[in-house]
mmCIF file of C-alpha atoms in Angstrom:
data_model
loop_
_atom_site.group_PDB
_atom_site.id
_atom_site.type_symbol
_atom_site.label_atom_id
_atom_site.label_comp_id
_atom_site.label_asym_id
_atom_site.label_seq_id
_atom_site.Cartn_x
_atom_site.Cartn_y
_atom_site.Cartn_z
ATOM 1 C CA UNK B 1 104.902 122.265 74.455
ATOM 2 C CA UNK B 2 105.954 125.073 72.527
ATOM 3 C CA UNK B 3 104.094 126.149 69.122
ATOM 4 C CA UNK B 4 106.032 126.544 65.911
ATOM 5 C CA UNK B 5 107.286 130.121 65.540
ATOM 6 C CA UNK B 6 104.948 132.678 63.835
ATOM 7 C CA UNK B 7 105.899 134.336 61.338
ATOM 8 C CA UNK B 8 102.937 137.103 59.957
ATOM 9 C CA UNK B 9 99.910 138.559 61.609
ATOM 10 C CA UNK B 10 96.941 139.405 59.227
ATOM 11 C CA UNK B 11 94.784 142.388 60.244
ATOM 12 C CA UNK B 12 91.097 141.879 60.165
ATOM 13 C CA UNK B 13 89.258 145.024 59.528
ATOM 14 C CA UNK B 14 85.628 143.593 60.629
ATOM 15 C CA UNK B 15 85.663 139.357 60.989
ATOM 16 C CA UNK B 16 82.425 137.857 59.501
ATOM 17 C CA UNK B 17 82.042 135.379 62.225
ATOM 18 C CA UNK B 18 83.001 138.751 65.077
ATOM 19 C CA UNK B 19 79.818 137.986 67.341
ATOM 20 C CA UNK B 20 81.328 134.242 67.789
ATOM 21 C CA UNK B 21 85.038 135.275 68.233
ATOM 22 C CA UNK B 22 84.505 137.744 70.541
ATOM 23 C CA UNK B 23 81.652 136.307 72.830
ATOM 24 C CA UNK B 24 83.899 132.330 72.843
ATOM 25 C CA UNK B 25 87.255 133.894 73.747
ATOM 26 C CA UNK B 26 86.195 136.832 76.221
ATOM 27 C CA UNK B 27 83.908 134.486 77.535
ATOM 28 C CA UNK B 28 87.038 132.789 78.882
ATOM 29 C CA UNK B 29 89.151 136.340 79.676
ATOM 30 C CA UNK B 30 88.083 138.395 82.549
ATOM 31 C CA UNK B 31 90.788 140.689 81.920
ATOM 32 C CA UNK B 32 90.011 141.056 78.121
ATOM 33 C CA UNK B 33 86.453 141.803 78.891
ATOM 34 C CA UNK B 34 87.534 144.649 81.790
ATOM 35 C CA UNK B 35 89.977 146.417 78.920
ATOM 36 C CA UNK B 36 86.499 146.052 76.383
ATOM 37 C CA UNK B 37 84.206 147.445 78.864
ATOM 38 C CA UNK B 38 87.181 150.246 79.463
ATOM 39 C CA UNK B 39 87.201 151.596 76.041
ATOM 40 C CA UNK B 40 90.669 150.235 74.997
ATOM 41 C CA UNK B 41 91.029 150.033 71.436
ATOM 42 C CA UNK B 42 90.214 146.902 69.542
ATOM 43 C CA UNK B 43 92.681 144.688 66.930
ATOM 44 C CA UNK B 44 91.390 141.344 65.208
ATOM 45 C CA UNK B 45 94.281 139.766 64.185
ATOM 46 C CA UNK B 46 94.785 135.485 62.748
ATOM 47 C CA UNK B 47 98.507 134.223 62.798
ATOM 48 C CA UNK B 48 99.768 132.609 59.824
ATOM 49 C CA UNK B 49 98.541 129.116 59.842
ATOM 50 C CA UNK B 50 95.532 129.314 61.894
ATOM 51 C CA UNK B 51 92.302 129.419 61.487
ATOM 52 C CA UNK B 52 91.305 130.804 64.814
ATOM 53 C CA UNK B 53 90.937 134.832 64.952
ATOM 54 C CA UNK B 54 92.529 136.553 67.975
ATOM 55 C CA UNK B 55 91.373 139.559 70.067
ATOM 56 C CA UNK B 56 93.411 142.610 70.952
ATOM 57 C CA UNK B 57 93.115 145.556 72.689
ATOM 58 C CA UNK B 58 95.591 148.449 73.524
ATOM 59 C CA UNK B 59 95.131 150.547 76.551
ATOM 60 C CA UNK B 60 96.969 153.735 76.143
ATOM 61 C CA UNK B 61 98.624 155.923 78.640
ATOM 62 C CA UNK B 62 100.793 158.731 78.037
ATOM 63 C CA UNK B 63 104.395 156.714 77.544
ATOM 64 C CA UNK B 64 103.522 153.666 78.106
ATOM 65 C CA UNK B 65 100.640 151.350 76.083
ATOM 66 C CA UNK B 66 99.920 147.696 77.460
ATOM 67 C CA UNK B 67 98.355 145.651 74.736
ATOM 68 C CA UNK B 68 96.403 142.264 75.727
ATOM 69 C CA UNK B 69 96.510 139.530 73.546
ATOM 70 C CA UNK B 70 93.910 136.974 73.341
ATOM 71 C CA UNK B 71 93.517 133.650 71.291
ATOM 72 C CA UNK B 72 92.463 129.835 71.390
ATOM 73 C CA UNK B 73 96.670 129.393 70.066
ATOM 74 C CA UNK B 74 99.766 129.376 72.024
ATOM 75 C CA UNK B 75 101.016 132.455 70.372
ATOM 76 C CA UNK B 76 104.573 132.669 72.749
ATOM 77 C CA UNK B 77 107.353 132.875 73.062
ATOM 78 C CA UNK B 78 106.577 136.109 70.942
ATOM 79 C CA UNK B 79 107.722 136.060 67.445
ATOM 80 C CA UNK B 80 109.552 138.582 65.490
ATOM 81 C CA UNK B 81 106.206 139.091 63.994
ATOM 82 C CA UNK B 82 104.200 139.941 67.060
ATOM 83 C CA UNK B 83 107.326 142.185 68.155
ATOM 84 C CA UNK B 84 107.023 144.155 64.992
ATOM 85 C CA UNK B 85 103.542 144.828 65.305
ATOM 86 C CA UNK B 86 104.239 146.036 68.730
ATOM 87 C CA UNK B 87 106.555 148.016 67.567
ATOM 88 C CA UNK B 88 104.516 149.959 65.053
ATOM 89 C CA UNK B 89 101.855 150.536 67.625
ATOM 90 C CA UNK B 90 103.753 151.587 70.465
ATOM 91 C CA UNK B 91 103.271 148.853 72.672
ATOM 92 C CA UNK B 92 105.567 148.619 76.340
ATOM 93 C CA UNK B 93 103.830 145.915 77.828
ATOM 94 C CA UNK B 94 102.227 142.708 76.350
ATOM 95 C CA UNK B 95 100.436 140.128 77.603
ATOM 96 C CA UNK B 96 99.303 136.888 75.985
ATOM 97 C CA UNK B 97 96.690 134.551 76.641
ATOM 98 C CA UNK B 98 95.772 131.367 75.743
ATOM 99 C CA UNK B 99 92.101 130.614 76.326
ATOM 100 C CA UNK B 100 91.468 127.678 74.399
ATOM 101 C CA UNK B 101 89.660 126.219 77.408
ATOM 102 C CA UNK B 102 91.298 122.944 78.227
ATOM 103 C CA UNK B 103 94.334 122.270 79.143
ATOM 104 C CA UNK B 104 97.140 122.909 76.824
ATOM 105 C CA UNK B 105 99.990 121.142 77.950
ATOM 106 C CA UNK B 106 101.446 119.719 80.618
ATOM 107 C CA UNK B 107 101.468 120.882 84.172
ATOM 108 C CA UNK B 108 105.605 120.382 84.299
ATOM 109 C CA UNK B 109 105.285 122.952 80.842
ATOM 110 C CA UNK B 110 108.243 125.773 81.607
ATOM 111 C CA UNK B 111 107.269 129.541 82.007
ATOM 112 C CA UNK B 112 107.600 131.058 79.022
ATOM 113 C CA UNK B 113 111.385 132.482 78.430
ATOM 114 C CA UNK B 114 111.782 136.136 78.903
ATOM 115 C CA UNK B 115 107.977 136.953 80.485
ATOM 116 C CA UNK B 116 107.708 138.683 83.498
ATOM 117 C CA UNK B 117 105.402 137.034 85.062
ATOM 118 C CA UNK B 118 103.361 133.626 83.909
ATOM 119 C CA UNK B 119 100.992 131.578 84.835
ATOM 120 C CA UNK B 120 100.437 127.839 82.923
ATOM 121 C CA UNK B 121 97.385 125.917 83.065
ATOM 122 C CA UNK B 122 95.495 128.177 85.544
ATOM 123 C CA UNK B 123 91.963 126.904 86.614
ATOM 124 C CA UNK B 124 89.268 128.683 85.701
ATOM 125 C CA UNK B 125 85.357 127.555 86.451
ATOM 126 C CA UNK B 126 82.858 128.399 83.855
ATOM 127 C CA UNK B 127 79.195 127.936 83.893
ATOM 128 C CA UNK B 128 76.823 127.425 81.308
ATOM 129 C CA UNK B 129 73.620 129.573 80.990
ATOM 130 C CA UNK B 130 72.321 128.560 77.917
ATOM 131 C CA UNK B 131 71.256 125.158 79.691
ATOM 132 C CA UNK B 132 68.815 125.715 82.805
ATOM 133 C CA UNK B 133 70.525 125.437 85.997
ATOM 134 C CA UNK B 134 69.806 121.875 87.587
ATOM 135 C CA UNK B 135 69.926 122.121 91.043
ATOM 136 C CA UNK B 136 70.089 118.384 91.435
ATOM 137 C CA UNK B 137 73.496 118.424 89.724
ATOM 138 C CA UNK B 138 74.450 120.532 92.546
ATOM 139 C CA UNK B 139 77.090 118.815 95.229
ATOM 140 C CA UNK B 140 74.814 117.768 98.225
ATOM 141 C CA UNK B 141 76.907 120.168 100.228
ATOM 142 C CA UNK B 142 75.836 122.985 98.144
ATOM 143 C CA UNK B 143 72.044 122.397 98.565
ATOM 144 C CA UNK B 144 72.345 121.798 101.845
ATOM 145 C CA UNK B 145 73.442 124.977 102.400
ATOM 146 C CA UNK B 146 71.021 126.724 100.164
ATOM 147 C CA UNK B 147 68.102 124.884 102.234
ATOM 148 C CA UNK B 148 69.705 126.189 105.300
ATOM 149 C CA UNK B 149 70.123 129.649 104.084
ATOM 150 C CA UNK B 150 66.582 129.628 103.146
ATOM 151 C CA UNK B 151 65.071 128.074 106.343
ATOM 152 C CA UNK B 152 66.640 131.262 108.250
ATOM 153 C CA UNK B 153 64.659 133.517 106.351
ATOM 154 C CA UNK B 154 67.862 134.678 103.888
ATOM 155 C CA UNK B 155 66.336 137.100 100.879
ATOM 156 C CA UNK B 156 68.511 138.190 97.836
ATOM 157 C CA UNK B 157 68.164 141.844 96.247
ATOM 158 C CA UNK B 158 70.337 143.417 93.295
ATOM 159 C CA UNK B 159 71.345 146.913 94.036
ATOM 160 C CA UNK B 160 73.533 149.437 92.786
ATOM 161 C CA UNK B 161 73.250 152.236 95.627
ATOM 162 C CA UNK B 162 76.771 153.885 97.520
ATOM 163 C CA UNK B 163 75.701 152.190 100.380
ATOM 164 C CA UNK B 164 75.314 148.850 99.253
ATOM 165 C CA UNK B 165 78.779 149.097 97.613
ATOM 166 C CA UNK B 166 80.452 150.203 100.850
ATOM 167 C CA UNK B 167 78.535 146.948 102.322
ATOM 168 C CA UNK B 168 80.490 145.048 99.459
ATOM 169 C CA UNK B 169 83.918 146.526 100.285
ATOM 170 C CA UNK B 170 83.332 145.390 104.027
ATOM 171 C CA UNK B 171 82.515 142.143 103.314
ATOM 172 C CA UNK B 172 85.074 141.499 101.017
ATOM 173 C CA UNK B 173 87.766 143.388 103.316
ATOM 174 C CA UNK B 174 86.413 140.306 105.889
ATOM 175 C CA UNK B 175 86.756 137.432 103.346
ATOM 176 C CA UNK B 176 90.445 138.150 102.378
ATOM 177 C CA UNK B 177 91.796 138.610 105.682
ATOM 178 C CA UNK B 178 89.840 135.651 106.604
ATOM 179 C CA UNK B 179 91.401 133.321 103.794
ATOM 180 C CA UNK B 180 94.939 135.244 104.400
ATOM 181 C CA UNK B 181 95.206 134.066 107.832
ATOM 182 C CA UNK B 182 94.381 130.361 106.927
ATOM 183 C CA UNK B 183 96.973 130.721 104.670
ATOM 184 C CA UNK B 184 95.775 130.657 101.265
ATOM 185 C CA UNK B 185 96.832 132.198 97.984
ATOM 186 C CA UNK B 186 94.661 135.194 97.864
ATOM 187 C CA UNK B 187 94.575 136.768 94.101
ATOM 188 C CA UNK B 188 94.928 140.163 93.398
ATOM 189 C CA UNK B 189 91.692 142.410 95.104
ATOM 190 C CA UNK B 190 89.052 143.852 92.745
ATOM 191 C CA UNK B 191 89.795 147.697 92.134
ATOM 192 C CA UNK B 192 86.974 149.850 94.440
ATOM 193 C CA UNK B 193 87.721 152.845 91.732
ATOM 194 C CA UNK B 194 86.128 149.895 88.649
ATOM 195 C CA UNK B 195 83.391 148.414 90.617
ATOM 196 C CA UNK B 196 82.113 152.031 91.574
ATOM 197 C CA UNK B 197 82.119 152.918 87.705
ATOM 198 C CA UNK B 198 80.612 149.622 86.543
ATOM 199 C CA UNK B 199 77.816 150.568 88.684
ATOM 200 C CA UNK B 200 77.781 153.794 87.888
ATOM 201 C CA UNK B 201 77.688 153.182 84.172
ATOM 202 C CA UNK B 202 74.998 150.055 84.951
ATOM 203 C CA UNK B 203 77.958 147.553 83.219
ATOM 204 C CA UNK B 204 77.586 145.622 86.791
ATOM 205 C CA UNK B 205 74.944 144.602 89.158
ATOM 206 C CA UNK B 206 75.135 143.702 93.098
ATOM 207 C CA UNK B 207 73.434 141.236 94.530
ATOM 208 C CA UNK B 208 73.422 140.711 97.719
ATOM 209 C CA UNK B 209 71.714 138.076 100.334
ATOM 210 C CA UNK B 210 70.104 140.104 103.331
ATOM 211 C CA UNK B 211 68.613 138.479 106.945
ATOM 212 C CA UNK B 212 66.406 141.878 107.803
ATOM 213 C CA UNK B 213 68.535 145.061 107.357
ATOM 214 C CA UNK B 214 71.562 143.224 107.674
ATOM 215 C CA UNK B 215 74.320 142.268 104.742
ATOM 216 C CA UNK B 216 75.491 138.463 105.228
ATOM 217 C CA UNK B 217 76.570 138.300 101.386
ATOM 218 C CA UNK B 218 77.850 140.009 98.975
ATOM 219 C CA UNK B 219 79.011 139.830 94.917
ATOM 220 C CA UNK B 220 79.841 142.241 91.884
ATOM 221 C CA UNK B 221 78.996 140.471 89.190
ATOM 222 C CA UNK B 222 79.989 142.471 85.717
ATOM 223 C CA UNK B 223 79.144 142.193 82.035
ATOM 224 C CA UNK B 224 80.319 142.433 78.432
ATOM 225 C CA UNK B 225 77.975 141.417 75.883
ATOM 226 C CA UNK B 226 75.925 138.199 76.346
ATOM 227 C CA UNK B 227 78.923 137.182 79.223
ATOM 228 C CA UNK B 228 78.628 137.720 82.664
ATOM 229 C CA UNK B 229 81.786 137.916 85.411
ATOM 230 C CA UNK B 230 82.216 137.303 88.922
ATOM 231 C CA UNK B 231 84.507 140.284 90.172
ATOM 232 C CA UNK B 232 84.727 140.049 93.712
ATOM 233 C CA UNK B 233 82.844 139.115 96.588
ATOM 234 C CA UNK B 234 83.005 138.225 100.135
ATOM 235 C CA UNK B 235 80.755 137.274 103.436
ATOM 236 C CA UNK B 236 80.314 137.889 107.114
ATOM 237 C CA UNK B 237 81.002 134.715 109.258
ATOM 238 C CA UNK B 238 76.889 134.679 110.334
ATOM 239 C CA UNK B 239 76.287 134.363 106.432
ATOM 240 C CA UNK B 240 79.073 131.134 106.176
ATOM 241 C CA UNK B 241 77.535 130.048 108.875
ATOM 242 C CA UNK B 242 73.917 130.642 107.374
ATOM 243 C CA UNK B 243 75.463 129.292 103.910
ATOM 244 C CA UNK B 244 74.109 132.636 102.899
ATOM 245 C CA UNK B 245 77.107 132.849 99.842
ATOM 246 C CA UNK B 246 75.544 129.283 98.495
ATOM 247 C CA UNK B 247 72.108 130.744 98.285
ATOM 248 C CA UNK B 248 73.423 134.480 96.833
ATOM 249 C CA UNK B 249 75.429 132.490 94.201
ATOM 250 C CA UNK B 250 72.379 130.239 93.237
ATOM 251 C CA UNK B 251 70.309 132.882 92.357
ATOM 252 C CA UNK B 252 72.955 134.806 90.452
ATOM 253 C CA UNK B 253 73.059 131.985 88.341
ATOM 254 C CA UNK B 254 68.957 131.415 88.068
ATOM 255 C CA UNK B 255 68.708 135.086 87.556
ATOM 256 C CA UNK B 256 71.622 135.726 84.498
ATOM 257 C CA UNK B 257 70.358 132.214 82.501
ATOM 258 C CA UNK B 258 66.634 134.067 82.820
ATOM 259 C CA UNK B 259 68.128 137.208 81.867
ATOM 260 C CA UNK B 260 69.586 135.751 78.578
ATOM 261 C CA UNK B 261 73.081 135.680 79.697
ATOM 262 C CA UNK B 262 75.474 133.045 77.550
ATOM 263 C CA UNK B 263 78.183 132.112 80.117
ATOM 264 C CA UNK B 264 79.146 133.220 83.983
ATOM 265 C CA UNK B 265 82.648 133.118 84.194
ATOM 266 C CA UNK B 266 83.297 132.663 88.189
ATOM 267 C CA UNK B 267 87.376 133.182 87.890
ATOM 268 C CA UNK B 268 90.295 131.825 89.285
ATOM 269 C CA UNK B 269 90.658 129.361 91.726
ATOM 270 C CA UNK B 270 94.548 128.610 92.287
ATOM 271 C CA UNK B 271 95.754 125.345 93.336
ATOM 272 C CA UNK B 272 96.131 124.786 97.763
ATOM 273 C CA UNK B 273 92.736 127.161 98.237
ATOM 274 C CA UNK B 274 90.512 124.133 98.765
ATOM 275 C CA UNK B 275 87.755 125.449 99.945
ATOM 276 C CA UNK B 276 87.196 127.961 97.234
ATOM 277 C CA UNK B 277 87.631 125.247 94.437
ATOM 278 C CA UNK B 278 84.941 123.239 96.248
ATOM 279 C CA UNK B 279 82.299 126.090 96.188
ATOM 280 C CA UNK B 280 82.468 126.745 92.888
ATOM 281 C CA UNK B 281 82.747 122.722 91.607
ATOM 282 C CA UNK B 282 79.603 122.575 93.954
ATOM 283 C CA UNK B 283 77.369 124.580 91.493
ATOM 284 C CA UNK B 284 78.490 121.940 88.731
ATOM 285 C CA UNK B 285 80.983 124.454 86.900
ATOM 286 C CA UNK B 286 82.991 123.342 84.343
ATOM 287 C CA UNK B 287 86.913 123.573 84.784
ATOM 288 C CA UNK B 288 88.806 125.088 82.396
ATOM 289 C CA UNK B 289 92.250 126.162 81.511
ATOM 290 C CA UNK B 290 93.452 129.058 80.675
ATOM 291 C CA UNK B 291 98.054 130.321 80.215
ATOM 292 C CA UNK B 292 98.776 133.838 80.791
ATOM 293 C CA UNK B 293 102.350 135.734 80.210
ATOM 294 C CA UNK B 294 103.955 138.974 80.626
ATOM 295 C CA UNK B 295 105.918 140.718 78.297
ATOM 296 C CA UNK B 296 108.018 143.796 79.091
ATOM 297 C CA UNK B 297 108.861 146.155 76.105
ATOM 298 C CA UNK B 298 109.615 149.484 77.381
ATOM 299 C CA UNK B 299 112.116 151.028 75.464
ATOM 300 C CA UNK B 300 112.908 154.660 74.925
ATOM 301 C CA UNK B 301 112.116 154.919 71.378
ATOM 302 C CA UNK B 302 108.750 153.501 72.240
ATOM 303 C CA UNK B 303 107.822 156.336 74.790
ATOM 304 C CA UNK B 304 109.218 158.946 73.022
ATOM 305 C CA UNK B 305 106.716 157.347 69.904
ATOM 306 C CA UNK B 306 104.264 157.088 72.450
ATOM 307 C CA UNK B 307 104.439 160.498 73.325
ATOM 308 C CA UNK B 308 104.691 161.990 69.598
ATOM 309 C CA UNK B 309 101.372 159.962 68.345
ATOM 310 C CA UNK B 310 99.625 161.866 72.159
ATOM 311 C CA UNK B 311 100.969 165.306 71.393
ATOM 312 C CA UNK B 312 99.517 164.888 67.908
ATOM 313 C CA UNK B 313 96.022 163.758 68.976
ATOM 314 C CA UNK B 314 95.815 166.476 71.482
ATOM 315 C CA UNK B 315 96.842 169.002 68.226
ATOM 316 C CA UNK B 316 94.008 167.024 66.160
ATOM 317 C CA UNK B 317 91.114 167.781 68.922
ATOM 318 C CA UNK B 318 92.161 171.091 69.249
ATOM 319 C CA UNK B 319 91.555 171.685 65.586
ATOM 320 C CA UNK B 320 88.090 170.206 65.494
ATOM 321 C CA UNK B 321 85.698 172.858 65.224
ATOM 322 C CA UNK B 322 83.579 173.273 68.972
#
């Protein structure tokens, strides 16, 4: 179901209602949030027609600039509009979401024309922290294992030391080559070089479930604003076996609603990986929807404009009196 064309963008130097806009539709984009917590720059932009305000940001390398676009609206295929205001700001690569939360069309809906890559009505699981966790609207499988976990004398600690984090990489090195060879549709690995600086720059906390000196569990959980992010974690088979993940991932979610936290956005869970979809629908997250394409626009004039506006901000700092 494809929306009627667009034809104008309106800038928005500062939206009234920016606290809202940002915290409902990053809430919903893990990738947004990353580019935010990265230091890309910032657009608020509303689409003739609409009412709803969309989030971009532009992350700039030295020919190339990928911008990410994110609103509650279908806002492809990309109009002449949208192409013009990539155009003026350099941008080779675009991306579009839509993150209105439910689904937004139906599951037969044809990849967008032209993108690069696409993906309609992915499934997200959200949970809510402004409401106290119930563990009673947990699945029975869920607290099960949580008892379980707890009768063998599992702990849980946040950390953010180099050894923990090497702990993390291990365990999640063990989780994906576990769900590979049952055959599942493993997404894309969290970067090591972005969970390091999260920690480093205290924009993500470990937490880990221990038995003694030993790591059975593991998770990077990041944040941006009142929004919190599962990044990537993984577990040793003694901690499946303990249902040490259950417990870990119960008091994630008792310790971010304490904490003040809005939302806990626990990603993707594709379609055929079963027994990932049931762990998270056992903590009683919501499902939600969110479309995704990828634009190419590298052209020539583009790097070479990239390029000029680089060479010119280079010239500016070196002007700037020390």
């Amino acid at each position: 179901m494809t929306a009627a064309p667009i034809t104008s963008f309106d800038l928005i130097a500062s939206p009234a209602d920016l606290d809202s806009i940002c915290s409902d539709i990053t809430a919903h984009s893990s990738i947004q949030a990353r580019a935010i917590i990265d230091g890309a720059e910032q657009l608020f932009l509303r689409a003739k027609g609409s009412a709803d305000t969309a989030i971009a940001t532009i992350t700039r390398g030295g020919l190339r600039s990928t911008m990410i676009l994110s609103a509650k609206d279908r806002l492809w295929p990309p109009s002449d509009a949208l192409h013009a205001l990539c155009d003026r700001l350099g941008v080779t690569e675009l991306t579009i979401e839509s993150v209105k939360g439910l689904a937004s069309g139906d599951a037969a809906d044809p990849p967008p024309a032209q993108a690069t890559t696409s993906y309609i009505n992915e499934r997200l699981y959200f949970v809510n922290l402004q409401q106290a966790p119930q563990d009673s609207a947990y699945s029975s499988n869920t607290r099960r294992n949580i008892a379980k976990a707890k009768r063998a004398g599992v702990s849980v600690e946040s950390r953010n030391d180099p050894a923990s984090l090497q702990a993390h990489f291990a365990l999640t090195d063990s989780s994906v080559a576990r769900r590979e060879s049952r055959g599942e549709s493993v997404a894309l690995r969290g970067s090591r070089e972005r969970s390091a600086r999260f920690l480093a720059n205290m924009q993500a906390t470990l937490f880990q479930a221990q038995l003694g000196d030993q790591t059975l569990s593991s998770n990077l959980v990041f944040f941006q604003g009142k929004n919190a992010y599962y990044y990537d974690g993984g577990s040793s088979p003694e901690g499946m076996s303990l249902g040490a993940s259950h417990l870990l991932m119960n008091a994630i979610i008792n310790k971010l609603h304490a904490d003040g936290y809005r939302n806990l956005n626990l990603g993707i869970a594709r379609a055929g990986n079963d027994g990932l979809i049931r762990f998270k629908e056992g903590f009683a997250a919501e499902l939600r929807f969110i479309d995704r394409a990828t634009y190419d626009r590298d052209r020539l004039g583009l790097r070479a404009a990239n390029l000029l506006r680089r060479l010119r901000r280079e010239a500016a700092r070196r002007l700037m009196p020390a």
